[in-house]
Coordinates of C-alpha atoms in Angstrom, one line a residue:
M1 CA 53.8 -12.2 64.3
L2 CA 50.2 -11.8 65.1
P3 CA 47.9 -14.4 66.7
G4 CA 46.8 -17.0 64.3
G5 CA 50.1 -16.9 62.4
L6 CA 49.2 -13.9 60.3
V7 CA 52.0 -11.6 59.2
P8 CA 51.4 -7.9 59.8
G9 CA 49.7 -6.4 56.7
G10 CA 49.0 -9.9 55.4
G11 CA 45.3 -9.5 56.0
M12 CA 45.1 -6.5 53.7
C13 CA 47.0 -8.4 51.0
L14 CA 44.6 -11.3 51.3
L15 CA 41.6 -9.0 51.1
R16 CA 43.1 -7.3 48.0
W17 CA 43.8 -10.7 46.4
L18 CA 40.2 -11.9 47.2
G19 CA 38.8 -8.6 45.8
L20 CA 40.8 -9.0 42.6
R21 CA 39.6 -12.5 42.2
V22 CA 35.9 -11.4 42.8
W23 CA 36.3 -8.5 40.4
S24 CA 38.0 -10.7 37.8
R25 CA 35.1 -13.2 38.0
R26 CA 32.5 -10.5 37.8
G27 CA 34.3 -8.8 35.0
T28 CA 34.5 -12.1 33.1
L29 CA 30.9 -12.7 33.8
V30 CA 29.9 -9.2 32.5
F31 CA 32.1 -9.6 29.5
A32 CA 30.6 -13.0 28.7
L33 CA 27.1 -11.6 29.1
L34 CA 27.9 -8.7 26.9
W35 CA 29.4 -11.0 24.3
F36 CA 26.5 -13.3 24.4
G37 CA 24.0 -10.4 24.1
S38 CA 25.9 -9.0 21.2
W39 CA 25.9 -12.4 19.5
L40 CA 22.2 -12.7 20.0
F41 CA 21.5 -9.2 18.7
L42 CA 23.7 -9.6 15.6
N43 CA 22.2 -13.0 14.7
G44 CA 18.7 -11.6 15.3
L45 CA 19.5 -8.7 13.1
V46 CA 20.8 -11.0 10.3
L47 CA 17.7 -13.2 10.7
V48 CA 15.3 -10.2 10.4
H49 CA 17.3 -8.8 7.5
R50 CA 17.1 -12.1 5.7
T51 CA 13.4 -12.4 6.5
I52 CA 12.7 -9.0 5.1
L53 CA 14.8 -9.5 2.0
S54 CA 13.2 -12.8 1.3
D55 CA 9.9 -11.0 0.7
S56 CA 11.4 -7.8 -0.7
C57 CA 13.2 -6.3 -3.6
T58 CA 15.9 -8.8 -4.4
D59 CA 17.4 -9.4 -7.9
E60 CA 17.3 -13.2 -7.4
K61 CA 13.6 -13.3 -6.6
S62 CA 12.8 -10.8 -9.4
K63 CA 14.6 -12.9 -12.0
R64 CA 12.7 -16.0 -10.8
I65 CA 9.4 -14.2 -11.2
L66 CA 10.3 -13.3 -14.8
Q67 CA 11.6 -16.8 -15.5
R68 CA 8.2 -18.2 -14.3
L69 CA 6.5 -15.7 -16.6
C70 CA 8.5 -16.9 -19.6
L71 CA 7.7 -20.5 -18.6
E72 CA 4.0 -19.8 -18.7
F73 CA 4.4 -18.0 -22.0
G74 CA 6.2 -21.1 -23.4
E75 CA 3.3 -23.2 -22.2
G76 CA 0.8 -21.0 -24.0
A77 CA -0.9 -19.8 -20.9
L78 CA -0.3 -16.1 -21.4
T79 CA 1.0 -13.7 -24.1
G80 CA 1.7 -10.1 -25.0
D81 CA 3.9 -7.9 -27.2
V82 CA 6.8 -8.0 -24.8
C83 CA 6.8 -11.8 -24.3
E84 CA 8.8 -12.8 -27.3
D85 CA 11.5 -10.1 -26.8
L86 CA 11.7 -11.0 -23.1
C87 CA 11.6 -14.8 -23.3
V88 CA 12.9 -15.7 -26.7
L89 CA 15.0 -13.0 -28.3
G90 CA 16.6 -11.7 -25.2
L91 CA 15.8 -8.1 -26.1
V92 CA 14.6 -7.2 -22.5
E93 CA 17.6 -6.8 -20.2
Y94 CA 16.9 -7.0 -16.5
K95 CA 18.5 -4.1 -14.5
R96 CA 17.2 -4.1 -10.9
C97 CA 14.2 -4.4 -8.7
L98 CA 12.8 -1.0 -7.7
Y99 CA 9.9 -1.9 -5.4
Y100 CA 8.1 -4.9 -3.8
D101 CA 5.2 -4.8 -1.4
N102 CA 2.5 -7.3 -0.8
G103 CA 3.1 -8.9 -4.2
K104 CA 3.3 -5.6 -6.2
K105 CA 6.5 -5.8 -8.2
V106 CA 8.2 -2.9 -10.0
I107 CA 11.3 -3.7 -12.0
E108 CA 13.7 -1.5 -14.1
A109 CA 14.8 -3.0 -17.4
R110 CA 15.9 -2.1 -20.9
W111 CA 13.7 -3.1 -23.8
R112 CA 15.4 -2.8 -27.2
G113 CA 17.9 -0.5 -25.7
N114 CA 15.4 1.9 -24.1
P115 CA 14.8 2.1 -20.3
V116 CA 11.4 0.9 -19.2
I117 CA 9.6 0.0 -16.0
L118 CA 7.9 -3.4 -15.6
K119 CA 4.9 -3.5 -13.2
S120 CA 2.4 -6.0 -11.8
K121 CA 0.1 -5.7 -8.8
L122 CA 0.6 -9.4 -8.0
E123 CA 3.8 -11.3 -8.8
N124 CA 2.1 -14.5 -10.1
F125 CA -0.2 -14.9 -13.1
S126 CA -2.2 -17.5 -11.2
S127 CA -3.0 -15.0 -8.4
Y128 CA -5.4 -13.1 -10.6
E129 CA -9.1 -14.1 -10.9
P130 CA -9.5 -16.0 -14.2
L131 CA -12.0 -15.0 -16.8
G132 CA -15.0 -17.2 -16.1
L133 CA -15.9 -17.5 -19.8
L134 CA -12.7 -19.4 -20.4
D135 CA -14.1 -22.3 -18.3
Y136 CA -16.2 -23.2 -21.3
Q137 CA -14.5 -25.1 -24.2
D138 CA -13.9 -23.1 -27.3
T139 CA -15.2 -19.9 -25.8
A140 CA -12.2 -17.9 -27.1
E141 CA -13.0 -18.9 -30.6
E142 CA -16.6 -17.9 -30.2
L143 CA -16.0 -14.4 -28.7
S144 CA -15.9 -11.7 -31.4
P145 CA -13.9 -8.5 -30.9
L146 CA -17.1 -6.7 -30.0
D147 CA -17.8 -9.2 -27.3
V148 CA -14.3 -8.6 -25.8
V149 CA -15.0 -4.8 -25.9
F150 CA -18.3 -5.4 -24.0
Y151 CA -16.7 -7.5 -21.2
A152 CA -13.6 -5.3 -21.0
T153 CA -15.8 -2.2 -20.8
L154 CA -17.8 -3.7 -17.9
E155 CA -14.6 -4.4 -16.0
V156 CA -13.2 -0.9 -16.7
R157 CA -16.4 0.7 -15.5
N158 CA -16.3 -1.3 -12.3
S159 CA -12.6 -0.6 -11.7
L160 CA -12.9 3.2 -12.2
G161 CA -16.3 3.6 -10.6
L162 CA -17.9 4.9 -13.8
A163 CA -21.5 4.1 -14.5
E164 CA -22.8 3.9 -18.1
E165 CA -25.3 6.7 -17.6
E166 CA -22.6 8.9 -16.1
E167 CA -20.4 8.5 -19.1
D168 CA -23.1 9.5 -21.5
E169 CA -24.0 12.6 -19.6
G170 CA -23.0 16.0 -21.1
G171 CA -20.2 18.0 -19.7
G172 CA -17.7 18.5 -22.4
G173 CA -15.2 16.0 -21.1
S174 CA -13.0 14.2 -23.5
N175 CA -13.7 10.8 -21.8
S176 CA -17.4 11.0 -22.3
S177 CA -17.7 7.5 -23.7
M178 CA -15.9 4.2 -23.3
A179 CA -15.7 4.0 -27.1
R180 CA -13.5 7.0 -27.0
L181 CA -11.5 5.7 -24.1
W182 CA -10.6 2.4 -25.7
G183 CA -10.4 3.5 -29.3
T184 CA -11.6 1.8 -32.4
K185 CA -8.8 -0.7 -32.9
L186 CA -10.4 -3.3 -30.6
K187 CA -13.7 -3.1 -32.5
S188 CA -12.1 -3.4 -36.0
R189 CA -9.9 -6.4 -35.2
G190 CA -10.5 -9.0 -37.9
R191 CA -10.0 -12.2 -35.9
S192 CA -11.1 -13.5 -32.5
Y193 CA -8.8 -13.5 -29.4
S194 CA -6.9 -16.6 -28.3
R195 CA -7.4 -18.0 -24.8
A196 CA -3.9 -16.7 -23.8
E197 CA -4.8 -13.2 -25.0
L198 CA -8.1 -13.2 -23.1
A199 CA -6.5 -14.5 -19.9
S200 CA -3.6 -11.9 -20.2
L201 CA -6.1 -9.1 -20.9
W202 CA -8.2 -10.1 -17.9
S203 CA -5.2 -10.1 -15.5
L204 CA -4.3 -6.6 -16.7
L205 CA -7.8 -5.3 -16.3
Q206 CA -7.8 -6.4 -12.7
Q207 CA -5.0 -3.9 -12.0
E208 CA -6.5 -0.5 -11.4
E209 CA -3.3 1.4 -12.3
Y210 CA -3.0 -0.3 -15.6
T211 CA -6.7 0.3 -16.4
F212 CA -6.3 3.9 -15.4
L213 CA -3.2 4.5 -17.6
R214 CA -4.8 2.7 -20.6
V215 CA -8.0 4.8 -20.3
L216 CA -5.9 8.0 -20.4
Q217 CA -3.3 7.0 -23.0
D218 CA -4.7 9.1 -25.8
L219 CA -6.3 11.7 -23.6
S220 CA -3.5 13.0 -21.5
T221 CA 0.2 13.9 -21.7
H222 CA 0.4 14.0 -17.9
V223 CA 0.2 10.2 -17.2
A224 CA 2.9 7.6 -17.9
K225 CA 2.7 5.8 -21.3
V226 CA 2.0 2.1 -21.4
L227 CA 4.4 0.6 -23.9
G228 CA 3.5 -3.1 -23.9
S229 CA 2.7 -6.1 -21.8
C230 CA 3.5 -9.8 -21.2
G231 CA 0.8 -11.7 -19.3
H232 CA 0.1 -9.7 -16.1
F233 CA 3.2 -7.6 -16.4
Y234 CA 3.0 -4.3 -18.3
A235 CA 5.8 -2.0 -19.4
V236 CA 5.6 1.8 -18.9
E237 CA 8.0 4.5 -20.0
Y238 CA 11.0 5.2 -17.7
L239 CA 11.0 8.7 -16.4
S240 CA 13.1 10.7 -14.0
A241 CA 11.2 10.5 -10.7
G242 CA 11.1 13.1 -8.0
H243 CA 12.9 12.9 -4.7
T244 CA 11.8 14.3 -1.3
W245 CA 15.5 14.9 -0.4
D246 CA 16.4 16.8 -3.5
Q247 CA 16.0 20.6 -3.1
N248 CA 15.0 20.8 -6.8
I249 CA 12.7 17.7 -6.4
F250 CA 13.9 16.5 -9.7
S251 CA 17.6 15.9 -10.6
L252 CA 18.0 18.7 -13.1
E253 CA 21.8 19.1 -13.4
E254 CA 22.2 16.7 -16.3
A255 CA 19.2 18.0 -18.2
A256 CA 20.3 21.6 -17.7
A257 CA 23.8 20.9 -19.0
S258 CA 22.4 19.1 -22.1
G259 CA 19.6 21.6 -22.8
G260 CA 21.5 24.8 -22.2
R261 CA 18.9 25.9 -19.6
S262 CA 19.5 27.2 -16.1
I263 CA 18.2 25.2 -13.1
R264 CA 15.9 28.0 -12.0
E265 CA 14.4 28.3 -15.5
M266 CA 13.7 24.5 -15.5
V267 CA 12.1 24.7 -12.0
H268 CA 9.7 27.4 -13.2
R269 CA 8.8 25.4 -16.3
I270 CA 8.2 22.3 -14.3
A271 CA 6.0 24.3 -11.9
L272 CA 4.0 25.6 -14.8
S273 CA 3.5 22.0 -16.0
F274 CA 2.2 21.1 -12.5
L275 CA -0.4 23.9 -12.9
D276 CA -1.3 22.6 -16.4
M277 CA -1.7 19.1 -15.0
V278 CA -4.0 20.4 -12.2
R279 CA -6.1 22.3 -14.7
H280 CA -6.2 19.3 -17.0
F281 CA -7.3 16.8 -14.3
D282 CA -9.9 19.3 -13.0
H283 CA -11.6 20.2 -16.3
D284 CA -10.7 18.1 -19.3
F285 CA -12.6 14.9 -18.4
T286 CA -16.3 14.2 -17.9
H287 CA -15.5 13.7 -14.2
K288 CA -12.8 15.5 -12.2
L289 CA -9.8 13.4 -11.4
H290 CA -8.6 13.5 -7.8
L291 CA -5.0 12.9 -6.7
C292 CA -5.0 11.5 -3.1
D293 CA -1.3 10.7 -2.7
V294 CA 0.8 13.7 -3.7
K295 CA 4.5 13.5 -3.1
P296 CA 7.6 14.0 -5.4
E297 CA 8.2 10.3 -5.8
N298 CA 4.8 9.9 -7.5
F299 CA 5.7 12.3 -10.4
G300 CA 8.3 12.2 -13.1
I301 CA 9.3 14.6 -15.9
R302 CA 10.0 14.0 -19.6
E303 CA 12.8 15.6 -21.5
D304 CA 10.5 18.5 -22.5
L305 CA 9.9 19.0 -18.7
T306 CA 6.2 17.8 -18.8
V307 CA 5.1 16.6 -15.4
V308 CA 3.8 13.1 -15.5
A309 CA 1.9 11.1 -12.8
I310 CA 3.8 7.8 -12.6
D311 CA 2.1 6.2 -9.6
V312 CA -1.7 6.5 -9.9
D313 CA -2.8 3.8 -7.4
M314 CA -4.4 6.6 -5.4
A315 CA -6.1 8.6 -8.3
F316 CA -9.9 8.5 -8.6
F317 CA -12.5 10.0 -10.8
E318 CA -15.3 12.0 -9.0
P319 CA -17.9 9.1 -8.7
K320 CA -15.4 6.8 -7.0
M321 CA -14.0 9.6 -4.9
R322 CA -17.5 10.3 -3.5
D323 CA -18.0 6.6 -2.7
I324 CA -14.7 6.6 -0.8
L325 CA -15.4 9.8 1.2
D326 CA -19.1 8.9 2.1
Q327 CA -18.4 7.2 5.4
N328 CA -19.5 7.3 9.0
C329 CA -17.7 9.9 11.2
S330 CA -17.6 11.5 14.6
S331 CA -15.2 14.4 13.6
D332 CA -13.5 15.8 10.5
D333 CA -10.4 13.7 11.2
D334 CA -12.5 10.6 10.2
C335 CA -13.1 12.1 6.8
N336 CA -9.5 12.2 5.7
F337 CA -8.4 9.8 3.0
F338 CA -4.7 10.4 2.5
D339 CA -4.5 13.8 0.8
C340 CA -8.2 13.9 0.0
S341 CA -10.5 15.1 2.8
S342 CA -14.1 16.2 3.4
R343 CA -16.1 17.5 6.4
C344 CA -18.1 15.5 9.0
N345 CA -21.8 16.4 9.3
L346 CA -22.1 15.9 13.0
S347 CA -25.9 15.9 12.9
R348 CA -25.9 13.0 10.5
R349 CA -22.5 11.6 11.6
R350 CA -21.6 11.2 8.0
C351 CA -18.7 12.5 5.9
S352 CA -19.7 14.7 3.0
P353 CA -19.1 12.8 -0.2
R354 CA -17.7 16.0 -1.7
R355 CA -14.0 16.7 -1.3
R356 CA -13.3 19.9 0.6
N357 CA -9.6 20.4 -0.5
S358 CA -8.4 20.3 -4.1
N359 CA -5.5 19.0 -6.2
L360 CA -4.2 22.5 -6.5
Q361 CA -4.2 23.1 -2.8
V362 CA -2.3 19.8 -2.1
I363 CA 0.2 20.5 -4.9
C364 CA 0.9 23.9 -3.3
E365 CA 1.2 22.5 0.2
K366 CA 3.4 19.4 -0.6
I367 CA 5.3 20.5 -3.7
F368 CA 5.4 24.2 -4.2
R369 CA 5.7 25.4 -0.6
P370 CA 9.0 23.5 0.2
W371 CA 10.2 24.1 -3.4
F372 CA 9.9 27.9 -3.3
S373 CA 10.8 28.4 0.4
P374 CA 13.3 31.1 1.4
T375 CA 15.7 28.4 2.6
I376 CA 15.9 26.9 -0.9
L377 CA 15.9 30.2 -2.8
G378 CA 18.7 31.7 -0.7
A379 CA 19.6 35.3 -1.7
K380 CA 16.9 35.4 -4.3
A381 CA 14.2 34.9 -1.7
G382 CA 13.9 38.7 -1.1
L383 CA 13.3 39.6 -4.8
P384 CA 9.9 41.2 -5.3
L385 CA 8.6 38.5 -7.6
Q386 CA 9.9 35.7 -5.4
V387 CA 8.2 37.2 -2.4
E388 CA 5.0 37.5 -4.4
L389 CA 5.3 33.8 -5.4
Q390 CA 5.9 32.7 -1.8
Q391 CA 2.8 34.6 -0.7
A392 CA 0.7 33.2 -3.4
V393 CA 1.9 29.6 -2.7
Q394 CA 1.1 30.2 1.0
E395 CA -2.4 31.4 0.2
C396 CA -2.9 28.5 -2.2
S397 CA -1.8 26.0 0.5
E398 CA -4.4 27.4 3.0
T399 CA -7.3 28.4 0.8
G400 CA -6.6 27.4 -2.8
G401 CA -9.3 24.8 -3.1
V402 CA -12.9 25.2 -2.1
T403 CA -15.1 27.6 -0.2
E404 CA -17.1 26.5 2.9
E405 CA -19.5 23.8 2.0
S406 CA -23.2 24.5 1.8
E407 CA -26.0 22.5 3.6
D408 CA -26.2 19.9 0.9
G409 CA -22.5 19.2 1.0
G410 CA -21.7 21.3 -2.1
G411 CA -19.3 24.2 -2.3
D412 CA -18.2 26.8 -4.7
E413 CA -14.9 26.4 -6.5
K414 CA -12.5 29.4 -6.1
G415 CA -9.2 27.8 -7.1
G416 CA -9.2 29.4 -10.5
G417 CA -8.2 32.8 -9.2
I418 CA -5.2 31.7 -7.2
Q419 CA -4.2 29.3 -10.0
Q420 CA -4.2 32.2 -12.5
R421 CA -2.2 34.3 -10.1
L422 CA 0.5 31.6 -9.8
L423 CA 0.5 31.1 -13.5
G424 CA 1.1 34.9 -14.0
I425 CA 3.9 35.0 -11.5
L426 CA 5.7 32.0 -12.9
T427 CA 5.4 33.3 -16.4
R428 CA 6.9 36.7 -15.4
L429 CA 9.7 34.9 -13.6
L430 CA 10.5 33.0 -16.9
Q431 CA 10.4 36.3 -18.8
E432 CA 12.7 38.0 -16.4
G433 CA 15.1 35.2 -16.6
G434 CA 15.3 35.5 -20.4
A435 CA 13.7 32.1 -20.9
S436 CA 13.5 30.8 -24.5
D437 CA 10.3 29.8 -26.2
R438 CA 10.9 26.1 -25.6
G439 CA 7.7 24.6 -24.2
G440 CA 7.6 22.5 -21.0
G441 CA 4.4 20.9 -21.8
A442 CA 4.7 19.9 -25.5
R443 CA 3.5 16.5 -26.6
E444 CA 6.3 14.0 -27.0
K445 CA 6.9 12.1 -30.2
R446 CA 5.0 8.8 -30.5
G447 CA 7.1 5.7 -29.9
H448 CA 6.2 2.1 -29.7
V449 CA 2.5 1.5 -30.0
H450 CA 1.1 -1.2 -27.6
T451 CA -0.8 -3.4 -30.0
A452 CA -0.6 -7.1 -28.9
L453 CA -3.9 -6.9 -27.0
N454 CA -4.9 -3.6 -28.6
F455 CA -5.1 -2.4 -25.0

């Protein structure tokens, strides 16, 4: 026995015992801290998730918004040709919420058995600026249809940035006058508008996308059709939208199986429709129409493979495009507005109001170049026509818009040459593939006519 009564080797045992106790306590503490940290993380994740969902695309909130819409319809505050089917007859079936951001609501539904998209820039009818004329008693009864045309025209001009004198200028465009844009039905209406109709119309006209689509309804097959409205919500045709992750951009397998066409043939026809859309937007209106947000998700296709712009929040006619680009700058980077850009005049430190790139150039860059890349084409990438197509798309992406700008900010268009080259190559590819004469840009048959507000 050692001094102090310790047994030989007992000190080592004691030290090991104390070490185990210390390690055990530390381990327990570490475990507790890890458990507590995980608990905090998971609860925080759930809280953030719930917070996000509370202001996002939930079915519960979407249905409440539609219920509120129907309540206001029942009270006579709003109206439209979708209201009775939605709120009384049950002919509008809610499917799901597609999008929600800062009040903008996009809902998928079925109306009388057909798929549609319900849209509104703001979720509540009361969020829109009321028509000031309705503050006066019996104003609705005093306003003639021509009065409504006048006030609506002013609002449309303001929304689209079109001045009256600009509309009346020559140029051969098919939207040379507001009378043509809005048609004659509004003028020939035999009775005055009710307060609910005027309030609903005014809420719709405050939505730039609705105004844009309504203006182009009878002038273009390349924009989504407005089918009806209820208050501030409007229904547009449901179309197969593009996908960034899909190598064919559009889901074509089902359409190919039902139509007896190959995927490659359909791709070429859709590409031709994109070119037709670009030509149409560049030349068929009094003012050029600029697309400043080009991505697959913003386009859809009809059964006949016509390409359709389905999200036009970032589409502008030339006068408004110039107003947007005409800003102070210190470099060219300051003159970029999404996919639309101009150059910075360093001596004046002002962006040129004239766009330097073009719709064609951006379509080539963001749609055609990934679409016709060697990776996607695989073994066919080395075929002569495919190589020619890839070279043309590359040239279009880099130079397919506008030449260098002149001193006054103008420039010479040269996109026609490369566009014709792409058109020729795609047409030859269709012919080589034994394509049929079915057109990818034919006009679709007319369906429901939106008449409740004649807008």
